[in-house]
CSV table of C-alpha atoms in Angstrom, one decimal:
chain,number,residue,atom,x,y,z
L,1400,UNK,CA,-29.6,13.1,-8.7
L,1401,UNK,CA,-28.5,10.2,-6.5
L,1402,UNK,CA,-24.9,9.2,-6.6
L,1403,UNK,CA,-25.6,5.8,-5.2
L,1404,UNK,CA,-28.9,4.1,-5.8
L,1405,UNK,CA,-30.4,1.0,-3.8
L,1406,UNK,CA,-33.7,0.6,-4.9
L,1407,UNK,CA,-34.6,-2.3,-2.4
L,1408,UNK,CA,-35.4,-0.5,0.0
L,1409,UNK,CA,-36.4,-3.9,2.5
L,1410,UNK,CA,-36.1,-7.8,1.5
L,1411,UNK,CA,-37.0,-10.7,3.8
L,1412,UNK,CA,-36.1,-14.4,3.0
L,1413,UNK,CA,-36.3,-17.7,5.2
L,1414,UNK,CA,-32.6,-19.1,6.4
L,1415,UNK,CA,-31.0,-20.5,3.8
L,1416,UNK,CA,-32.2,-18.9,0.4
L,1417,UNK,CA,-30.0,-17.1,-1.6
L,1418,UNK,CA,-30.1,-13.0,-1.8
L,1419,UNK,CA,-28.8,-10.4,-4.0
L,1420,UNK,CA,-28.7,-6.6,-2.7
L,1421,UNK,CA,-28.5,-4.6,-5.8
L,1422,UNK,CA,-26.2,-1.3,-6.2
L,1423,UNK,CA,-26.3,1.6,-9.0
L,1424,UNK,CA,-23.6,4.4,-8.7
L,1425,UNK,CA,-23.1,7.1,-11.0
L,1426,UNK,CA,-19.7,9.0,-11.7
L,1427,UNK,CA,-17.8,11.0,-13.9
L,1428,UNK,CA,-14.4,9.8,-12.7
L,1429,UNK,CA,-12.3,7.2,-13.9
L,1430,UNK,CA,-11.0,6.6,-10.6
L,1431,UNK,CA,-13.3,5.8,-8.0
L,1432,UNK,CA,-14.4,3.2,-5.1
L,1433,UNK,CA,-17.2,0.9,-4.5
L,1434,UNK,CA,-17.4,0.1,-1.2
L,1435,UNK,CA,-20.2,-2.4,1.2
L,1436,UNK,CA,-20.9,-2.0,4.6
L,1437,UNK,CA,-23.0,-3.4,7.2
L,1438,UNK,CA,-25.2,-2.1,9.7
L,1439,UNK,CA,-26.5,-4.8,12.3
L,1440,UNK,CA,-29.1,-3.4,15.1
L,1441,UNK,CA,-26.1,-2.1,17.5
L,1442,UNK,CA,-25.6,0.8,14.8
L,1443,UNK,CA,-21.7,0.6,14.2
L,1444,UNK,CA,-20.8,0.2,10.6
L,1445,UNK,CA,-19.1,-2.4,9.5
L,1446,UNK,CA,-16.9,-2.8,6.6
L,1447,UNK,CA,-17.2,-5.8,4.1
L,1448,UNK,CA,-15.3,-5.2,0.9
L,1449,UNK,CA,-13.8,-2.4,-1.4
L,1450,UNK,CA,-13.1,-2.6,-4.7
L,1451,UNK,CA,-11.3,0.0,-7.4
L,1452,UNK,CA,-12.6,1.1,-10.5
L,1453,UNK,CA,-9.9,-0.6,-12.6
L,1454,UNK,CA,-10.4,-4.3,-10.7
L,1455,UNK,CA,-13.6,-5.8,-12.3
L,1456,UNK,CA,-12.9,-9.3,-11.0
L,1457,UNK,CA,-16.0,-10.6,-9.1
L,1458,UNK,CA,-14.8,-11.4,-5.4
L,1459,UNK,CA,-16.4,-13.9,-3.1
L,1460,UNK,CA,-15.5,-14.5,0.4
L,1461,UNK,CA,-17.2,-17.3,1.9
L,1462,UNK,CA,-20.9,-16.9,1.8
L,1463,UNK,CA,-20.4,-13.3,0.4
L,1464,UNK,CA,-19.7,-12.5,-3.1
L,1465,UNK,CA,-19.8,-9.3,-5.2
L,1466,UNK,CA,-21.0,-8.7,-8.8
L,1467,UNK,CA,-18.8,-5.5,-10.5
L,1468,UNK,CA,-19.8,-4.6,-13.9
L,1469,UNK,CA,-18.7,-1.2,-15.2
L,1470,UNK,CA,-20.9,-1.6,-18.3
L,1471,UNK,CA,-24.0,-0.8,-16.3
L,1472,UNK,CA,-22.7,0.9,-13.0
L,1473,UNK,CA,-23.5,-1.9,-10.8
L,1474,UNK,CA,-21.7,-3.5,-7.8
L,1475,UNK,CA,-24.3,-6.1,-6.6
L,1476,UNK,CA,-23.8,-8.1,-3.5
L,1477,UNK,CA,-24.7,-11.2,-3.1
L,1478,UNK,CA,-25.2,-13.6,0.0
L,1479,UNK,CA,-25.8,-17.0,-0.1
L,1480,UNK,CA,-27.7,-19.7,2.1
L,1481,UNK,CA,-28.4,-16.5,4.1
L,1482,UNK,CA,-28.7,-16.7,8.1
L,1483,UNK,CA,-30.1,-14.8,10.9
L,1484,UNK,CA,-27.0,-13.5,11.4
L,1485,UNK,CA,-27.2,-11.3,8.1
L,1486,UNK,CA,-30.2,-9.4,9.1
L,1487,UNK,CA,-29.0,-5.9,8.9
L,1488,UNK,CA,-28.9,-2.9,7.0
L,1489,UNK,CA,-26.1,-3.1,3.7
L,1490,UNK,CA,-25.1,0.6,2.8
L,1491,UNK,CA,-23.5,0.6,-0.9
L,1492,UNK,CA,-21.1,3.4,-1.1
L,1493,UNK,CA,-19.0,5.3,-3.8
L,1494,UNK,CA,-16.3,7.4,-3.3
L,1495,UNK,CA,-14.2,9.2,-5.6
L,1496,UNK,CA,-10.6,10.9,-5.0
L,1497,UNK,CA,-10.1,14.3,-5.4
L,1498,UNK,CA,-7.2,17.1,-4.1
L,1499,UNK,CA,-9.4,17.8,-1.4
L,1500,UNK,CA,-10.8,14.8,0.4
L,1501,UNK,CA,-11.8,11.2,-0.1
L,1502,UNK,CA,-15.6,12.3,-0.3
L,1503,UNK,CA,-18.3,8.8,0.4
L,1504,UNK,CA,-21.5,8.6,-0.8
L,1505,UNK,CA,-24.1,6.3,0.7
L,1506,UNK,CA,-26.9,5.1,-0.9
L,1507,UNK,CA,-29.9,4.7,1.2
L,1508,UNK,CA,-29.7,1.1,2.0
L,1509,UNK,CA,-31.4,-1.6,2.2
L,1510,UNK,CA,-32.7,-3.7,5.2
L,1511,UNK,CA,-32.3,-7.6,5.4
L,1512,UNK,CA,-34.4,-9.2,7.0
L,1513,UNK,CA,-33.9,-13.4,7.4
L,1514,UNK,CA,-35.8,-15.2,9.2
L,1515,UNK,CA,-35.8,-18.7,10.6
Z,11,UNK,CA,-7.9,-2.8,20.9
Z,12,UNK,CA,-8.4,0.7,18.1
Z,13,UNK,CA,-11.5,2.2,17.2
Z,14,UNK,CA,-13.4,5.0,17.4
Z,15,UNK,CA,-15.7,6.1,20.7
Z,16,UNK,CA,-18.7,8.3,20.7
Z,17,UNK,CA,-20.3,9.0,23.8
Z,18,UNK,CA,-23.1,9.0,24.6
Z,19,UNK,CA,-25.2,6.6,23.3
Z,20,UNK,CA,-28.2,8.0,24.0
Z,21,UNK,CA,-28.7,12.0,24.2
Z,22,UNK,CA,-32.0,14.1,24.7
Z,23,UNK,CA,-32.1,17.9,23.6
Z,24,UNK,CA,-34.4,20.6,25.5
Z,25,UNK,CA,-35.5,23.2,22.8
Z,26,UNK,CA,-33.0,25.6,22.5
Z,27,UNK,CA,-30.1,23.6,24.0
Z,28,UNK,CA,-27.1,22.9,22.4
Z,29,UNK,CA,-25.5,19.3,23.1
Z,30,UNK,CA,-22.1,18.3,22.3
Z,31,UNK,CA,-21.8,14.7,21.2
Z,32,UNK,CA,-18.1,12.8,21.6
Z,33,UNK,CA,-16.1,11.2,19.2
Z,34,UNK,CA,-12.9,9.8,19.8
Z,35,UNK,CA,-10.5,7.5,18.2
Z,36,UNK,CA,-7.3,5.9,18.3
Z,37,UNK,CA,-6.5,4.5,15.2
Z,38,UNK,CA,-4.0,7.5,14.4
Z,39,UNK,CA,-6.2,8.9,11.8
Z,40,UNK,CA,-6.1,12.3,10.4
Z,41,UNK,CA,-9.3,12.3,8.2
Z,42,UNK,CA,-12.3,12.1,10.8
Z,43,UNK,CA,-16.0,12.6,9.8
Z,44,UNK,CA,-19.8,13.4,11.0
Z,45,UNK,CA,-23.0,11.9,9.4
Z,46,UNK,CA,-26.3,11.8,10.2
Z,47,UNK,CA,-28.8,8.8,9.4
Z,48,UNK,CA,-32.2,9.7,9.2
Z,49,UNK,CA,-34.5,6.5,8.9
Z,50,UNK,CA,-34.8,5.1,5.1
Z,51,UNK,CA,-31.9,7.6,4.0
Z,52,UNK,CA,-28.8,6.9,3.9
Z,53,UNK,CA,-25.5,8.8,5.7
Z,54,UNK,CA,-25.2,12.5,4.8
Z,55,UNK,CA,-21.9,14.1,5.7
Z,56,UNK,CA,-22.3,17.3,8.4
Z,57,UNK,CA,-18.4,18.1,8.9
Z,58,UNK,CA,-15.5,17.0,8.2
Z,59,UNK,CA,-11.6,17.1,9.3
Z,60,UNK,CA,-8.5,16.1,7.4
Z,61,UNK,CA,-6.0,17.4,9.9
Z,62,UNK,CA,-5.7,19.0,13.1
Z,63,UNK,CA,-6.9,22.6,13.6
Z,64,UNK,CA,-8.9,22.3,10.3
Z,65,UNK,CA,-12.2,21.1,9.3
Z,66,UNK,CA,-15.1,21.7,6.3
Z,67,UNK,CA,-18.4,22.3,6.0
Z,68,UNK,CA,-20.4,19.2,4.6
Z,69,UNK,CA,-24.0,18.7,2.4
Z,70,UNK,CA,-25.7,19.4,5.5
Z,71,UNK,CA,-23.5,22.0,8.2
Z,72,UNK,CA,-26.7,24.3,9.3
Z,73,UNK,CA,-26.8,24.5,12.7
Z,74,UNK,CA,-24.0,22.4,13.7
Z,75,UNK,CA,-20.4,23.0,14.7
Z,76,UNK,CA,-17.5,21.0,15.3
Z,77,UNK,CA,-13.7,21.4,16.4
Z,78,UNK,CA,-10.3,19.8,16.0
Z,79,UNK,CA,-8.2,20.5,18.6
Z,80,UNK,CA,-6.2,17.1,19.0
Z,81,UNK,CA,-5.9,14.4,16.3
Z,82,UNK,CA,-8.1,11.9,18.8
Z,83,UNK,CA,-11.0,13.9,18.9
Z,84,UNK,CA,-13.5,15.6,16.8
Z,85,UNK,CA,-16.3,16.8,18.6
Z,86,UNK,CA,-19.9,17.7,17.6
Z,87,UNK,CA,-22.3,20.4,19.0
Z,88,UNK,CA,-25.7,20.3,17.6
Z,89,UNK,CA,-27.0,24.2,18.1
Z,90,UNK,CA,-30.4,25.2,19.0
Z,91,UNK,CA,-30.8,26.5,15.2
Z,92,UNK,CA,-31.1,23.0,13.9
Z,93,UNK,CA,-34.9,23.0,14.2
Z,94,UNK,CA,-34.9,18.9,13.3
Z,95,UNK,CA,-31.9,17.1,15.5
Z,96,UNK,CA,-33.6,13.9,16.2
Z,97,UNK,CA,-31.3,11.4,13.9
Z,98,UNK,CA,-28.4,8.7,14.6
Z,99,UNK,CA,-25.5,10.5,14.4
Z,100,UNK,CA,-22.4,8.1,13.1
Z,101,UNK,CA,-18.4,9.7,13.9
Z,102,UNK,CA,-16.0,8.0,11.5
Z,103,UNK,CA,-12.4,8.1,10.2
Z,104,UNK,CA,-10.2,6.9,7.9
Z,105,UNK,CA,-6.3,7.1,7.5
Z,106,UNK,CA,-5.9,10.3,5.2
Z,107,UNK,CA,-4.2,9.5,2.3
Z,108,UNK,CA,-4.9,11.3,-0.4
Z,109,UNK,CA,-5.4,10.0,-3.9
Z,110,UNK,CA,-5.9,6.6,-2.3
Z,111,UNK,CA,-9.5,5.6,-1.1
Z,112,UNK,CA,-9.3,4.3,2.6
Z,113,UNK,CA,-12.0,2.5,4.2
Z,114,UNK,CA,-13.9,4.3,6.6
Z,115,UNK,CA,-13.7,2.9,10.1
Z,116,UNK,CA,-17.1,4.0,12.2
Z,117,UNK,CA,-17.8,4.2,15.8
Z,118,UNK,CA,-21.2,2.6,17.4
Z,119,UNK,CA,-23.5,5.9,16.5
Z,120,UNK,CA,-25.6,8.4,18.9
Z,121,UNK,CA,-29.3,8.1,18.9
Z,122,UNK,CA,-29.8,12.3,19.6
Z,123,UNK,CA,-33.4,12.7,20.3
Z,124,UNK,CA,-35.9,16.3,21.2
Z,125,UNK,CA,-37.9,16.4,24.7
């Protein structure tokens, strides 16, 4: 079974529209971390946010906001007033701590196309 | 500036050939990872290393090998046993503190194609 599901394969919006990228995760751990990464055409994944399982407070950073809901195992990402530079593939990831190492599970990614 | 350097950016492999992808970091990180990315799929873990001279298989290690002789370096060899090597390969690292989930830092990747 998929640990992290990003059901939206590709989304296209027009500049200035708001867009929400969905992420649903599955874990039995009580302590875990959730991440969002952005992969621009250059290929390198860029860290956006990390949230631990005990902190359900939503976060806003400029035009970006994240909604974490443990009750629905979701960690959704909203871009307000999208811009062309937001065009990229966005990955949601889950990390479970263990004795051995931190294993990261990535979703399949959502490709966001922002058109001018 | 600290970061992860992957080389080459593009690599072509002939049938039956082994090729090595380079990954160097100057972040003083203990843990290093290799991921494979196929179109429309997430990142799949090939190998990881938590400390020098130690490494473990990930989910798709068959046909790949690694070494970790230096803290800064974690090269990946794609052997001839890997029958479908065409993919984008990403190297990553983090501090390696156990019990705390550090964020991963990524290199810019290597695109491997078969001739």
